[in-house]
mmCIF file of C-alpha atoms in Angstrom:
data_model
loop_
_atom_site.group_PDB
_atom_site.id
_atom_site.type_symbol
_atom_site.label_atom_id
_atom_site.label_comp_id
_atom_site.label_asym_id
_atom_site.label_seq_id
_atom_site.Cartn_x
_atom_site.Cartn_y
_atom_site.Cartn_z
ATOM 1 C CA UNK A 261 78.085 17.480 182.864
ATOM 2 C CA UNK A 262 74.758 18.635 183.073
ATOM 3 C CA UNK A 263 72.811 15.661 185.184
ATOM 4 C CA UNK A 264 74.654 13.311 187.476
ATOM 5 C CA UNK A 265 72.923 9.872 188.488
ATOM 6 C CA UNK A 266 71.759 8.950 192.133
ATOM 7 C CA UNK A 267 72.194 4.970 192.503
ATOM 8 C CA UNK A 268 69.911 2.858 194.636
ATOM 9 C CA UNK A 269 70.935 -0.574 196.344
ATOM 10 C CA UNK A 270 69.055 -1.514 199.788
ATOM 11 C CA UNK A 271 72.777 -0.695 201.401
ATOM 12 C CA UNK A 272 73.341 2.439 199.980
ATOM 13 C CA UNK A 273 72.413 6.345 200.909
ATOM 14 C CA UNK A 274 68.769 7.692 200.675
ATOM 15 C CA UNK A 275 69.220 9.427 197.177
ATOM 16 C CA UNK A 276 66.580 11.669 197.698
ATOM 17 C CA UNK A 277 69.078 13.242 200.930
ATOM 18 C CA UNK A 278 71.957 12.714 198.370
ATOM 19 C CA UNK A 279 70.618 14.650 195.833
ATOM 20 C CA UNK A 280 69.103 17.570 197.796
ATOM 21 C CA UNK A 281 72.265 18.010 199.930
ATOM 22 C CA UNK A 282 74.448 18.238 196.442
ATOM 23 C CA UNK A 283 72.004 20.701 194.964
ATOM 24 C CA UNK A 284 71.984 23.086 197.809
ATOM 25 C CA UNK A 285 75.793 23.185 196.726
ATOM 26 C CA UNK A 286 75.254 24.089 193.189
ATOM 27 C CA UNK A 287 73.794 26.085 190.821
ATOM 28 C CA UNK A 288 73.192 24.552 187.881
ATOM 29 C CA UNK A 289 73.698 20.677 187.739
ATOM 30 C CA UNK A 290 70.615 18.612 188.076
ATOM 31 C CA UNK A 291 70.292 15.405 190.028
ATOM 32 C CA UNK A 292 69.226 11.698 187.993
ATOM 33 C CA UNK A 293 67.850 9.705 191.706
ATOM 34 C CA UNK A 294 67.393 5.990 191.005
ATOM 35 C CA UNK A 295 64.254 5.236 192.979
ATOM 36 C CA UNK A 296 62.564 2.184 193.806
ATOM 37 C CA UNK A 297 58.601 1.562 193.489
ATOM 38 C CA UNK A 298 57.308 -0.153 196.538
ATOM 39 C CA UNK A 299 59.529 0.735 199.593
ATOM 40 C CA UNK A 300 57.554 3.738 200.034
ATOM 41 C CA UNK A 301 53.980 4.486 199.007
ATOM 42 C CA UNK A 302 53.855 6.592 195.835
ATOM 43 C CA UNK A 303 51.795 9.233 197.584
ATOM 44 C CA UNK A 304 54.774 9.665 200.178
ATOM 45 C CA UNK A 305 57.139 9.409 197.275
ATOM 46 C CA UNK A 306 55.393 11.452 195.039
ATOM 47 C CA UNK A 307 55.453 14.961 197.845
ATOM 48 C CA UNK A 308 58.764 13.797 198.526
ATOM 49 C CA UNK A 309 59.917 15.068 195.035
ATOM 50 C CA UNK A 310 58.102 17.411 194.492
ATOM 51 C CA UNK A 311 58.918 19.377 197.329
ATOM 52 C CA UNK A 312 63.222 18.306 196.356
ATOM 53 C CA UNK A 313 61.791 19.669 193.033
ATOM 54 C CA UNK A 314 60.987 22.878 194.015
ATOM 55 C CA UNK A 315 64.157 23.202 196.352
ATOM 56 C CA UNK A 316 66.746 22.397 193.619
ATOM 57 C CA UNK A 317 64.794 25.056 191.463
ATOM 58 C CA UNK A 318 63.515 22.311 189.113
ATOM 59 C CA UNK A 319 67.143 20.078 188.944
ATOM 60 C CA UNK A 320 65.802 16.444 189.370
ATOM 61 C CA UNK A 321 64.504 13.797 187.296
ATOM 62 C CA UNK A 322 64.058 9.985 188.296
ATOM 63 C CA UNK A 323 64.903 6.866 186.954
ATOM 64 C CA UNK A 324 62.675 4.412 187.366
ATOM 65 C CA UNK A 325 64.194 0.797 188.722
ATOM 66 C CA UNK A 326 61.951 -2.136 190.100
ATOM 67 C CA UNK A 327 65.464 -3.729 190.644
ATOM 68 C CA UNK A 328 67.305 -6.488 188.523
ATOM 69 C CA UNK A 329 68.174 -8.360 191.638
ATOM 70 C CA UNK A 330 65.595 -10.541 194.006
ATOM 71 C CA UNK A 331 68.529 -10.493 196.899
ATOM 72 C CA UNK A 332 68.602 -6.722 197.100
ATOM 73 C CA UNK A 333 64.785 -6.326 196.894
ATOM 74 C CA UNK A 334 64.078 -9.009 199.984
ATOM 75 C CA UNK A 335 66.868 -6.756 201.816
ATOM 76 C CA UNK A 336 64.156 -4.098 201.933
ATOM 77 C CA UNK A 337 61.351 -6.621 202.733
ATOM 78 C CA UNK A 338 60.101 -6.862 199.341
ATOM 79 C CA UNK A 339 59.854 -11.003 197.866
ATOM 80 C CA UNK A 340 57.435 -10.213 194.860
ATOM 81 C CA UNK A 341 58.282 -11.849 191.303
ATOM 82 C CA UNK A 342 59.667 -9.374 189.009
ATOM 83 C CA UNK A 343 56.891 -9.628 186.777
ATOM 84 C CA UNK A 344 54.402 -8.819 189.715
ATOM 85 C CA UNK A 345 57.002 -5.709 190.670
ATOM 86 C CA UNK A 346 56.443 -4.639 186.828
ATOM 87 C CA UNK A 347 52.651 -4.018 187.260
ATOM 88 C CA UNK A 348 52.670 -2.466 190.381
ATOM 89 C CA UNK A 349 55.241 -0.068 189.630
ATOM 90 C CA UNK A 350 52.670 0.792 187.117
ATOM 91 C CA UNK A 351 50.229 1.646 189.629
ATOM 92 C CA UNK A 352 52.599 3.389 191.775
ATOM 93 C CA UNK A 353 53.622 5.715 188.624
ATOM 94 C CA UNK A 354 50.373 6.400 187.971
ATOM 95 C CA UNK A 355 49.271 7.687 191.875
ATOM 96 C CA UNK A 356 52.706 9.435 191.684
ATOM 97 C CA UNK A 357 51.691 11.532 188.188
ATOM 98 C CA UNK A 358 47.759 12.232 189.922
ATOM 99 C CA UNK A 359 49.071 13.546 193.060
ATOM 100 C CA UNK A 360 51.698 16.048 191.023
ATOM 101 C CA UNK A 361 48.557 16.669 188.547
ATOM 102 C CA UNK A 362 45.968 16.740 190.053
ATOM 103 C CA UNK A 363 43.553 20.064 191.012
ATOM 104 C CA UNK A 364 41.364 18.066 193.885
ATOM 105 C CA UNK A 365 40.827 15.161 195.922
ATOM 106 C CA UNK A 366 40.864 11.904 194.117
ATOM 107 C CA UNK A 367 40.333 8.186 195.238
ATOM 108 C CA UNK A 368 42.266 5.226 193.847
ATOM 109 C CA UNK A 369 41.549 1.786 193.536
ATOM 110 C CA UNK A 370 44.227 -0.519 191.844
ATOM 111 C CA UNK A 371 45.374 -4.257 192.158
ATOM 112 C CA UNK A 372 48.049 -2.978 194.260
ATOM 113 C CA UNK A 373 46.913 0.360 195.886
ATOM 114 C CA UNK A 374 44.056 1.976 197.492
ATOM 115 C CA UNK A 375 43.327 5.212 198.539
ATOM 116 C CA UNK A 376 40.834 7.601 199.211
ATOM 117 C CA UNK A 377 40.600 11.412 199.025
ATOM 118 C CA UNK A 378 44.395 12.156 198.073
ATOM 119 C CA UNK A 379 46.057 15.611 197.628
ATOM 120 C CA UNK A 380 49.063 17.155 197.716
ATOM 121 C CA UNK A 381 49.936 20.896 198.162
ATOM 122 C CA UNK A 382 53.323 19.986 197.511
ATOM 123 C CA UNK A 383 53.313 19.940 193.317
ATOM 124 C CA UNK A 384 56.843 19.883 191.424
ATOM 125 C CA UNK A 385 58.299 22.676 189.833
ATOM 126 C CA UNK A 386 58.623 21.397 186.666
ATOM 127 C CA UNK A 387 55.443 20.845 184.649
ATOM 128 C CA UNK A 388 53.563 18.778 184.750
ATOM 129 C CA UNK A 389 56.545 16.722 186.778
ATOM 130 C CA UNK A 390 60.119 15.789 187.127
ATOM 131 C CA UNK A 391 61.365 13.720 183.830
ATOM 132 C CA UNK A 392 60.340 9.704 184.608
ATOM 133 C CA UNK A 393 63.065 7.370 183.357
ATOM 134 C CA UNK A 394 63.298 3.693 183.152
ATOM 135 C CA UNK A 395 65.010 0.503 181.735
ATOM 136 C CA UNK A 396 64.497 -3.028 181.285
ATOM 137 C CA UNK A 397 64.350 -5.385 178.001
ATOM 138 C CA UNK A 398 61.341 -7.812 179.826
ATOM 139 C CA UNK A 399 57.643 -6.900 178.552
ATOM 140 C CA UNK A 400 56.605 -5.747 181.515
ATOM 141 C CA UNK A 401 59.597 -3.165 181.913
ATOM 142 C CA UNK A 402 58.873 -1.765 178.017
ATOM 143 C CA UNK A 403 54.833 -1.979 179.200
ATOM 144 C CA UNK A 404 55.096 0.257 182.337
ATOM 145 C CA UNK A 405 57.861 2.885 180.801
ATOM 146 C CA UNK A 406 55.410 2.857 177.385
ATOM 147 C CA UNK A 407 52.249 4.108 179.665
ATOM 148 C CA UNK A 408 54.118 6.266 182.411
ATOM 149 C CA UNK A 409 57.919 7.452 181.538
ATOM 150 C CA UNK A 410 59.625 10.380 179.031
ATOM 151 C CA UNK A 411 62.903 8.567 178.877
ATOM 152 C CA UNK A 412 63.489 4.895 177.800
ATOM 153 C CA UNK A 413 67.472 4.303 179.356
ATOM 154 C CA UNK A 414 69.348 1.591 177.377
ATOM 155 C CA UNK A 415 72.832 0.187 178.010
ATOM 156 C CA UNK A 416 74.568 0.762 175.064
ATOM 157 C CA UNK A 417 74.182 -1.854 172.014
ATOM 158 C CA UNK A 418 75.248 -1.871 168.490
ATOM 159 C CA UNK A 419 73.762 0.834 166.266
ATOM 160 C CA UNK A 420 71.187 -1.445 164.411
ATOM 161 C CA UNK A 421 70.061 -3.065 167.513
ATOM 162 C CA UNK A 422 69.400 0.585 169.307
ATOM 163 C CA UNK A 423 67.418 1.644 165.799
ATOM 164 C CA UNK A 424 65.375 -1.023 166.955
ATOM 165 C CA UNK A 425 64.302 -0.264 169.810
ATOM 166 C CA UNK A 426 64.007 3.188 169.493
ATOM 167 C CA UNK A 427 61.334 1.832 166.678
ATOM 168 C CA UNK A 428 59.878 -0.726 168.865
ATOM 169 C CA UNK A 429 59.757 1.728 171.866
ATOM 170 C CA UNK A 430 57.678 4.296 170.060
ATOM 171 C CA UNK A 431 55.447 2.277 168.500
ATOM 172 C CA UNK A 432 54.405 1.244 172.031
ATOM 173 C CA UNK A 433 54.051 4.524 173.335
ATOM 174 C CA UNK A 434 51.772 5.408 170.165
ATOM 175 C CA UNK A 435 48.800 4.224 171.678
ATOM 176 C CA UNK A 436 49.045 6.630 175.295
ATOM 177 C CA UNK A 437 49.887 9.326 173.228
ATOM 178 C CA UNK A 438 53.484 9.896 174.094
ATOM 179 C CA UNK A 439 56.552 11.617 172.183
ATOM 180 C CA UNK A 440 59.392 9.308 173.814
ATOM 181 C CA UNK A 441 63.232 10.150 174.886
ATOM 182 C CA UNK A 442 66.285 7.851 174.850
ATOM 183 C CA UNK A 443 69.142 7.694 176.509
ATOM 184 C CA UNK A 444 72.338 5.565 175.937
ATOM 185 C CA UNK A 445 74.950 4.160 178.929
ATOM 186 C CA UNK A 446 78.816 3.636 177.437
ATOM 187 C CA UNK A 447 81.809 3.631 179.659
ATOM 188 C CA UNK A 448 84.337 5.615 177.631
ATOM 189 C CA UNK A 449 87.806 4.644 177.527
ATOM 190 C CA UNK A 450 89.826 7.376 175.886
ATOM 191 C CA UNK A 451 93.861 8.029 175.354
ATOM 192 C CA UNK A 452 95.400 11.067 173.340
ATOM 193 C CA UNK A 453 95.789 8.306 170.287
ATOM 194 C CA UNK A 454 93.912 4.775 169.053
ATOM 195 C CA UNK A 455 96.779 2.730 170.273
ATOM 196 C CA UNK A 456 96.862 3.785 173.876
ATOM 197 C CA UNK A 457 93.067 3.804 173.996
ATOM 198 C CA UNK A 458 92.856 0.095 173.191
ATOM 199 C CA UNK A 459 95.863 -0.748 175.358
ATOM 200 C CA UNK A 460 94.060 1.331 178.372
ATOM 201 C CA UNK A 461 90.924 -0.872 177.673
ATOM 202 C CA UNK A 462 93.333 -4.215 177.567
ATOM 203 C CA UNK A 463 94.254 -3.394 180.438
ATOM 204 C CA UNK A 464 91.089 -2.207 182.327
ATOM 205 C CA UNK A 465 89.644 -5.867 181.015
ATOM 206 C CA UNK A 466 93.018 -7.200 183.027
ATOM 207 C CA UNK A 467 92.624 -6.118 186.171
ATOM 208 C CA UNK A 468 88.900 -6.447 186.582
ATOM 209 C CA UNK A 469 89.680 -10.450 186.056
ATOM 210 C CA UNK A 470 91.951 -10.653 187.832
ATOM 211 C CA UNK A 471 89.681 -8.629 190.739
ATOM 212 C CA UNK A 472 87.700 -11.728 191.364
ATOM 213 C CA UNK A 473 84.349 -9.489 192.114
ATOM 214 C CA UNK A 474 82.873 -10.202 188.762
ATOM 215 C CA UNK A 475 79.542 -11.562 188.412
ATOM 216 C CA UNK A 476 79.128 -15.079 186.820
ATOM 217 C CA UNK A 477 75.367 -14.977 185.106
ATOM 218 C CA UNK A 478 73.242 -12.364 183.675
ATOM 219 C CA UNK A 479 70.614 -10.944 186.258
ATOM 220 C CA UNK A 480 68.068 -9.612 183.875
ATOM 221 C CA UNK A 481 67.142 -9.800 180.471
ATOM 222 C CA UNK A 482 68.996 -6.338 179.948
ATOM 223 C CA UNK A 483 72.256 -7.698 181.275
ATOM 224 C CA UNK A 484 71.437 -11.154 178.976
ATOM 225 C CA UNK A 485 71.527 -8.790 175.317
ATOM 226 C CA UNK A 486 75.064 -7.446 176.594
ATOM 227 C CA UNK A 487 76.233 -11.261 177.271
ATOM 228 C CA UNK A 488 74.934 -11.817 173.857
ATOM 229 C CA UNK A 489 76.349 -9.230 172.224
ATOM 230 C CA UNK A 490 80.024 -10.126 173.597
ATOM 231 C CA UNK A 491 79.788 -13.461 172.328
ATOM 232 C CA UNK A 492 78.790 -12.442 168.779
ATOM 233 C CA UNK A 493 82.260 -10.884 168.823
ATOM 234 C CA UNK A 494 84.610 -8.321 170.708
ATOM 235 C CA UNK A 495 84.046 -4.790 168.845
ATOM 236 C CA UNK A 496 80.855 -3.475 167.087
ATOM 237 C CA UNK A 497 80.706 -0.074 164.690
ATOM 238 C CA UNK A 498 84.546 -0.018 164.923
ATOM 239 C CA UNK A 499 84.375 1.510 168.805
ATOM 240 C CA UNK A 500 82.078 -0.662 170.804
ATOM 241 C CA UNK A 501 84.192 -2.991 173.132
ATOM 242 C CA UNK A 502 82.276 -5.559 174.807
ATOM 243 C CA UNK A 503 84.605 -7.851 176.213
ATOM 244 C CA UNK A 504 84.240 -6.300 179.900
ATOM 245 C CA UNK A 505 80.159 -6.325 179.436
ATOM 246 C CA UNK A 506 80.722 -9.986 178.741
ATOM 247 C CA UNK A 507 83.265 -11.278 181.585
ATOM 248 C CA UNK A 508 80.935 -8.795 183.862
ATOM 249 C CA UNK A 509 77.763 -10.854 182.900
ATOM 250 C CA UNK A 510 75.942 -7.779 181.750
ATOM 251 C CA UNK A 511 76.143 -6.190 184.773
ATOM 252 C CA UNK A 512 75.873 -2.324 185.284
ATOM 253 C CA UNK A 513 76.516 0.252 181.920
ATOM 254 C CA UNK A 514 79.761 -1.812 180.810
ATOM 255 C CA UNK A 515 79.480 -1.568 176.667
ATOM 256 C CA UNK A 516 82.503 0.985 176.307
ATOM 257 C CA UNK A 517 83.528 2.907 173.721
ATOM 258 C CA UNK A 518 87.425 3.238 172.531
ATOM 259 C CA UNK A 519 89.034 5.429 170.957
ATOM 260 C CA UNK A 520 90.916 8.851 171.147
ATOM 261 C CA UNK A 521 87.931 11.942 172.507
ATOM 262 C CA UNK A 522 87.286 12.312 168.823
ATOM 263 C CA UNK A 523 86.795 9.479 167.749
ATOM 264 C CA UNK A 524 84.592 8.200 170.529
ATOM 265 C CA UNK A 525 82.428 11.469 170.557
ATOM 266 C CA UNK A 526 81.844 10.646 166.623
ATOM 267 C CA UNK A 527 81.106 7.201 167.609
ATOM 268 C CA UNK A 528 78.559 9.218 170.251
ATOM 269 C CA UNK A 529 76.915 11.082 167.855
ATOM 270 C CA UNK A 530 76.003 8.643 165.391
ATOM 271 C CA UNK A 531 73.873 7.401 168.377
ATOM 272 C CA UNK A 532 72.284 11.383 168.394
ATOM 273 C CA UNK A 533 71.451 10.963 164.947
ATOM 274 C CA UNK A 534 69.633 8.045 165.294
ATOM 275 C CA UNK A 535 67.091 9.844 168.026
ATOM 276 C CA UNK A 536 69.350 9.366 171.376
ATOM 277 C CA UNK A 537 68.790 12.618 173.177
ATOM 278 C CA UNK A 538 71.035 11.893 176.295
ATOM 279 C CA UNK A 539 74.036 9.535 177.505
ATOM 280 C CA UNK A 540 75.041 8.306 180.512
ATOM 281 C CA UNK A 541 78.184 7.657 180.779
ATOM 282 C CA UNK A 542 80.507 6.648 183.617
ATOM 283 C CA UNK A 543 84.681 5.262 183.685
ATOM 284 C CA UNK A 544 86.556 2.887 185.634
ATOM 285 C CA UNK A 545 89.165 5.443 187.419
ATOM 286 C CA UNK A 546 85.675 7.764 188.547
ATOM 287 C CA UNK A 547 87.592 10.474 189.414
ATOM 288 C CA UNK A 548 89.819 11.050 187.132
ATOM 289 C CA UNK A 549 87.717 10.166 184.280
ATOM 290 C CA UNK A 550 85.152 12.719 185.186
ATOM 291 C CA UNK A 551 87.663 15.260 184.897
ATOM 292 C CA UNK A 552 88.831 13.771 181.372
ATOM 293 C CA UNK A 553 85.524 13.428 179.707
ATOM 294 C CA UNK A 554 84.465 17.416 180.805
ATOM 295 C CA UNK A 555 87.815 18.430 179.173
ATOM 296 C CA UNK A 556 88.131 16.130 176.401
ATOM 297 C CA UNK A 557 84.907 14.719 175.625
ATOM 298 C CA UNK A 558 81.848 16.373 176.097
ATOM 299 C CA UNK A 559 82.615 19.433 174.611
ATOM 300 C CA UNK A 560 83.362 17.491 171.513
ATOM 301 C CA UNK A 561 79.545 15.605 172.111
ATOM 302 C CA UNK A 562 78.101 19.074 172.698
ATOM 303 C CA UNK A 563 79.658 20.760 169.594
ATOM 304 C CA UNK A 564 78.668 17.628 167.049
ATOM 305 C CA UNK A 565 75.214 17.910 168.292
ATOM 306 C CA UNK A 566 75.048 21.771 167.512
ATOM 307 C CA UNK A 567 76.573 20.859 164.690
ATOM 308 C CA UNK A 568 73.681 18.091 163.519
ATOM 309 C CA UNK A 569 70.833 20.373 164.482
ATOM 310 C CA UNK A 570 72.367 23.244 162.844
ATOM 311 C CA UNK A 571 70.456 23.044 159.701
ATOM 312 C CA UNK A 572 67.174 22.074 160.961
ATOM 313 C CA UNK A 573 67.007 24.760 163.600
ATOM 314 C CA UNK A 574 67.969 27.355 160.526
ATOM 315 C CA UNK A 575 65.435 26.089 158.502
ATOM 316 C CA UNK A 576 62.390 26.406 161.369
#
């Protein structure tokens, strides 16, 4: 693996003490931390990881999250509309990239924020900041990540729908400028052979019904294109499963891929070749399935992409 994602829920750890205590244990993996705009001022925030970022010799990034759930944001005090979250997350990106820019003092005035003669000593390693990342399907989500983020983070959809976006998303970014990254979530579910893969994922969809901790509507309009997709049928592109995205209402990265490691890492790249740089991807045993995917799987990702660029990168 080369990144590993930091969650955020109003119950869980800090991620920013998460992250910084793994990467004083390591060397070379880097550190995805969910954070939330609005608990914290973005002038706190924004020191805050800069000065991780220079710890970890340059190893985080942060995903972006104004959260999909009302009940977890009035946990931390916070009852705004998600639309209203939207744009001030918007302002509280764009303090965060001034202080790690800026050379002097500057004053801000927003809808949301004020402040007057701001600096930080503290500025990030990486230049001119750690990687932004968001998600979201709602126009205000695509709005702030098209002004202020690198990477636009989609659960994984069929391959026509993702060309889609990846269109729609850079035509939106066109206007600020920007040269946009993607990133796809799929929860692998991989056997030595086809017919033990889909039996694994029978019975993965089995016991998570029968769990009765499933969800029973779709939180966000993310989460709503995943219940849509499920009920437009069961598989997509031959390897895209979406039964458990459907019975889990959308919730979390749940669009799996199945398959034997070579056929799901083909299914993969075909993703790659349509402009996904990254993918996040996550199983239902987590231990054991981390171990499975660095043996079986990502080499095979790593050594299609090679593989892809191979004749560009001889031709530059």
């Amino acid at each position: 693996f080369d990144q590993v994602l930091v969650g955020y829920y109003a119950s869980s750890a800090e991620g920013f003490n998460v992250a910084n205590f793994a990467a004083c244990h390591t060397t070379s993996l880097s550190y995805l931390i969910a954070h939330r705009p609005g608990v914290s001022a973005p002038t706190l925030a924004a020191r805050a990881a800069a000065t991780l970022d220079q710890l970890s010799g340059g190893r985080i990034a942060l995903h972006i999250i104004v959260g999909n759930s009302d009940a977890d944001q009035q946990r931390e005090g916070d009852f705004s509309p998600k639309a209203e979250r939207y744009a001030r997350a918007a302002e509280y990106l764009e303090v965060m990239r001034k202080v790690w820019t800026s050379s002097a003092p500057f004053d801000f005035d927003g809808n949301f924020y004020r402040f007057r003669d701001v600096y930080s000593e503290a500025k990030p390693l990486q230049q001119p900041y750690p990687p932004l990342f968001f998600g979201g399907s709602s126009p205000g989500a695509m709005e702030m990540g098209a002004r202020h983020c690198d990477t636009f983070a989609m659960f994984g959809e069929p391959l026509a729908e993702t060309a889609e976006r990846i269109e729609q998303f850079r035509r939106m970014t066109q206007p600020f400028g920007r040269q946009p990254r993607f990133n796809v979530s799929f929860r692998p579910i991989i056997a030595d052979t086809e017919g033990a893969a889909w039996d694994k994922a029978n019975r993965i969809l089995s016991d998570l019904k029968s769990s009765g901790t499933l969800p029973t509507s779709a939180q966000d309009a993310s989460a709503q294109r995943l219940v849509d997709l499920a009920q437009r049928g069961d598989v997509h592109d031959e390897r895209l499963w979406m039964p458990v995205a459907g019975a889990a209402a959308g919730k979390g990265n749940t669009s799996c891929l199945v398959g034997t490691p070579e056929q799901v890492a083909q299914a993969m790249l075909k993703y790659y070749r349509l402009g996904v740089g990254s993918f996040l991807i996550r199983g239902f045993d987590p231990l054991a399935d981390v171990a499975e995917f660095g043996r079986e799987l990502i080499p095979r990702i790593k050594a299609g992409a090679l593989a892809i660029d191979r004749p560009a990168v001889a031709a530059a």
